[in-house]
Amino acid sequence: MSTNETEKKQTRRAENEKAATSSEAQAAQNNRDTRKKQKKLQKEEKRNAKFPRIRVFPIWLRIIVISILCVAALVIGLMVGYGVIGDGSPTEVLKKETWQHIIDIIYKAE
């Protein structure tokens, strides 16, 4: 076999490899494009098939319930802290005189 024929075979192999890789890349790109199109179609179908959402528990009611739960947690925490951890009666924490006494202790330096 001559050197010329060997070079021709090598160039043919290289061209075939390039063609194969470019066709593989093209096929991969086509697969990505078709997947994107399918996902878009599925999303559109879901949007069209959905019924309008009706909230059973409206947002304004959620805000009110959460606020009430926060206040209840605060009161319970105060009662536990003052009555159980401290030496007072748990119901005393709800009296105005108790808080006035605490404020007097904090702000009046006598």
mmCIF file of C-alpha atoms in Angstrom:
data_model
loop_
_atom_site.group_PDB
_atom_site.id
_atom_site.type_symbol
_atom_site.label_atom_id
_atom_site.label_comp_id
_atom_site.label_asym_id
_atom_site.label_seq_id
_atom_site.Cartn_x
_atom_site.Cartn_y
_atom_site.Cartn_z
ATOM 1 C CA MET A 1 0.000 0.000 0.000
ATOM 2 C CA SER A 2 1.321 3.384 -0.899
ATOM 3 C CA THR A 3 1.601 6.381 1.344
ATOM 4 C CA ASN A 4 -0.945 8.223 -0.759
ATOM 5 C CA GLU A 5 -3.596 5.542 -0.219
ATOM 6 C CA THR A 6 -2.910 5.454 3.505
ATOM 7 C CA GLU A 7 -3.372 9.212 3.735
ATOM 8 C CA LYS A 8 -6.647 8.965 1.823
ATOM 9 C CA LYS A 9 -7.946 6.296 4.216
ATOM 10 C CA GLN A 10 -6.991 8.386 7.223
ATOM 11 C CA THR A 11 -8.713 11.470 5.830
ATOM 12 C CA ARG A 12 -11.837 9.400 5.071
ATOM 13 C CA ARG A 13 -11.845 8.069 8.641
ATOM 14 C CA ALA A 14 -11.483 11.575 10.045
ATOM 15 C CA GLU A 15 -14.320 12.847 7.838
ATOM 16 C CA ASN A 16 -16.544 9.933 8.876
ATOM 17 C CA GLU A 17 -15.808 10.613 12.555
ATOM 18 C CA LYS A 18 -16.607 14.311 12.116
ATOM 19 C CA ALA A 19 -19.842 13.466 10.336
ATOM 20 C CA ALA A 20 -20.780 10.990 13.050
ATOM 21 C CA THR A 21 -20.103 13.447 15.862
ATOM 22 C CA SER A 22 -21.930 16.274 14.105
ATOM 23 C CA SER A 23 -24.925 14.039 13.431
ATOM 24 C CA GLU A 24 -24.899 12.908 17.070
ATOM 25 C CA ALA A 25 -24.760 16.507 18.228
ATOM 26 C CA GLN A 26 -27.599 17.387 15.880
ATOM 27 C CA ALA A 27 -29.674 14.466 17.154
ATOM 28 C CA ALA A 28 -29.024 15.513 20.754
ATOM 29 C CA GLN A 29 -30.074 19.079 19.939
ATOM 30 C CA ASN A 30 -33.239 17.807 18.269
ATOM 31 C CA ASN A 31 -34.020 15.697 21.350
ATOM 32 C CA ARG A 32 -33.595 18.749 23.598
ATOM 33 C CA ASP A 33 -35.843 20.827 21.343
ATOM 34 C CA THR A 34 -38.555 18.175 21.257
ATOM 35 C CA ARG A 35 -38.367 17.748 25.050
ATOM 36 C CA LYS A 36 -38.795 21.496 25.515
ATOM 37 C CA LYS A 37 -41.774 21.512 23.164
ATOM 38 C CA GLN A 38 -43.332 18.578 24.983
ATOM 39 C CA LYS A 39 -42.879 20.262 28.361
ATOM 40 C CA LYS A 40 -44.468 23.460 27.043
ATOM 41 C CA LEU A 41 -47.414 21.501 25.701
ATOM 42 C CA GLN A 42 -47.831 19.681 29.006
ATOM 43 C CA LYS A 43 -47.778 22.957 30.946
ATOM 44 C CA GLU A 44 -50.370 24.483 28.631
ATOM 45 C CA GLU A 45 -52.578 21.413 28.987
ATOM 46 C CA LYS A 46 -52.328 21.603 32.773
ATOM 47 C CA ARG A 47 -53.230 25.287 32.753
ATOM 48 C CA ASN A 48 -56.207 24.694 30.508
ATOM 49 C CA ALA A 49 -57.366 21.617 32.421
ATOM 50 C CA LYS A 50 -57.199 23.230 35.880
ATOM 51 C CA PHE A 51 -60.301 24.410 37.597
ATOM 52 C CA PRO A 52 -60.073 27.814 39.230
ATOM 53 C CA ARG A 53 -58.715 27.515 42.751
ATOM 54 C CA ILE A 54 -61.183 28.294 45.486
ATOM 55 C CA ARG A 55 -59.608 28.897 48.848
ATOM 56 C CA VAL A 56 -61.456 27.278 51.705
ATOM 57 C CA PHE A 57 -59.392 29.161 54.278
ATOM 58 C CA PRO A 58 -58.981 32.744 52.923
ATOM 59 C CA ILE A 59 -55.805 34.730 53.428
ATOM 60 C CA TRP A 60 -57.419 37.397 55.638
ATOM 61 C CA LEU A 61 -58.713 34.662 57.943
ATOM 62 C CA ARG A 62 -55.276 33.046 58.043
ATOM 63 C CA ILE A 63 -53.746 36.349 59.161
ATOM 64 C CA ILE A 64 -56.318 36.725 61.936
ATOM 65 C CA VAL A 65 -55.862 33.134 63.149
ATOM 66 C CA ILE A 66 -52.058 33.427 63.153
ATOM 67 C CA SER A 67 -52.279 36.721 65.086
ATOM 68 C CA ILE A 68 -54.552 35.144 67.683
ATOM 69 C CA LEU A 69 -52.245 32.141 68.027
ATOM 70 C CA CYS A 70 -49.235 34.444 68.509
ATOM 71 C CA VAL A 71 -51.003 36.406 71.255
ATOM 72 C CA ALA A 72 -52.090 33.170 72.942
ATOM 73 C CA ALA A 73 -48.530 31.834 72.826
ATOM 74 C CA LEU A 74 -47.254 35.079 74.349
ATOM 75 C CA VAL A 75 -49.774 34.960 77.195
ATOM 76 C CA ILE A 76 -49.080 31.289 77.902
ATOM 77 C CA GLY A 77 -45.340 31.965 77.884
ATOM 78 C CA LEU A 78 -45.754 34.868 80.307
ATOM 79 C CA MET A 79 -47.887 32.761 82.628
ATOM 80 C CA VAL A 80 -45.391 29.897 82.599
ATOM 81 C CA GLY A 81 -42.470 32.246 83.156
ATOM 82 C CA TYR A 82 -44.101 34.206 85.972
ATOM 83 C CA GLY A 83 -46.014 31.421 87.659
ATOM 84 C CA VAL A 84 -43.986 28.256 87.164
ATOM 85 C CA ILE A 85 -40.431 29.518 86.809
ATOM 86 C CA GLY A 86 -40.956 32.543 89.055
ATOM 87 C CA ASP A 87 -42.626 32.549 92.439
ATOM 88 C CA GLY A 88 -45.862 34.337 91.530
ATOM 89 C CA SER A 89 -49.309 33.167 90.666
ATOM 90 C CA PRO A 90 -49.812 32.562 86.907
ATOM 91 C CA THR A 91 -52.939 34.756 86.792
ATOM 92 C CA GLU A 92 -51.093 37.728 88.313
ATOM 93 C CA VAL A 93 -49.236 38.228 85.055
ATOM 94 C CA LEU A 94 -52.496 39.437 83.485
ATOM 95 C CA LYS A 95 -52.997 42.234 86.041
ATOM 96 C CA LYS A 96 -52.015 45.818 85.275
ATOM 97 C CA GLU A 97 -50.472 46.339 88.723
ATOM 98 C CA THR A 98 -47.890 43.625 88.083
ATOM 99 C CA TRP A 99 -46.698 45.288 84.900
ATOM 100 C CA GLN A 100 -46.688 48.717 86.518
ATOM 101 C CA HIS A 101 -44.473 47.317 89.276
ATOM 102 C CA ILE A 102 -42.082 45.804 86.684
ATOM 103 C CA ILE A 103 -41.902 49.134 84.798
ATOM 104 C CA ASP A 104 -41.233 50.987 88.063
ATOM 105 C CA ILE A 105 -38.370 48.601 88.846
ATOM 106 C CA ILE A 106 -36.830 49.083 85.410
ATOM 107 C CA TYR A 107 -37.090 52.885 85.039
ATOM 108 C CA LYS A 108 -36.923 54.216 88.590
ATOM 109 C CA ALA A 109 -33.481 54.042 90.125
ATOM 110 C CA GLU A 110 -34.139 54.381 93.860
#
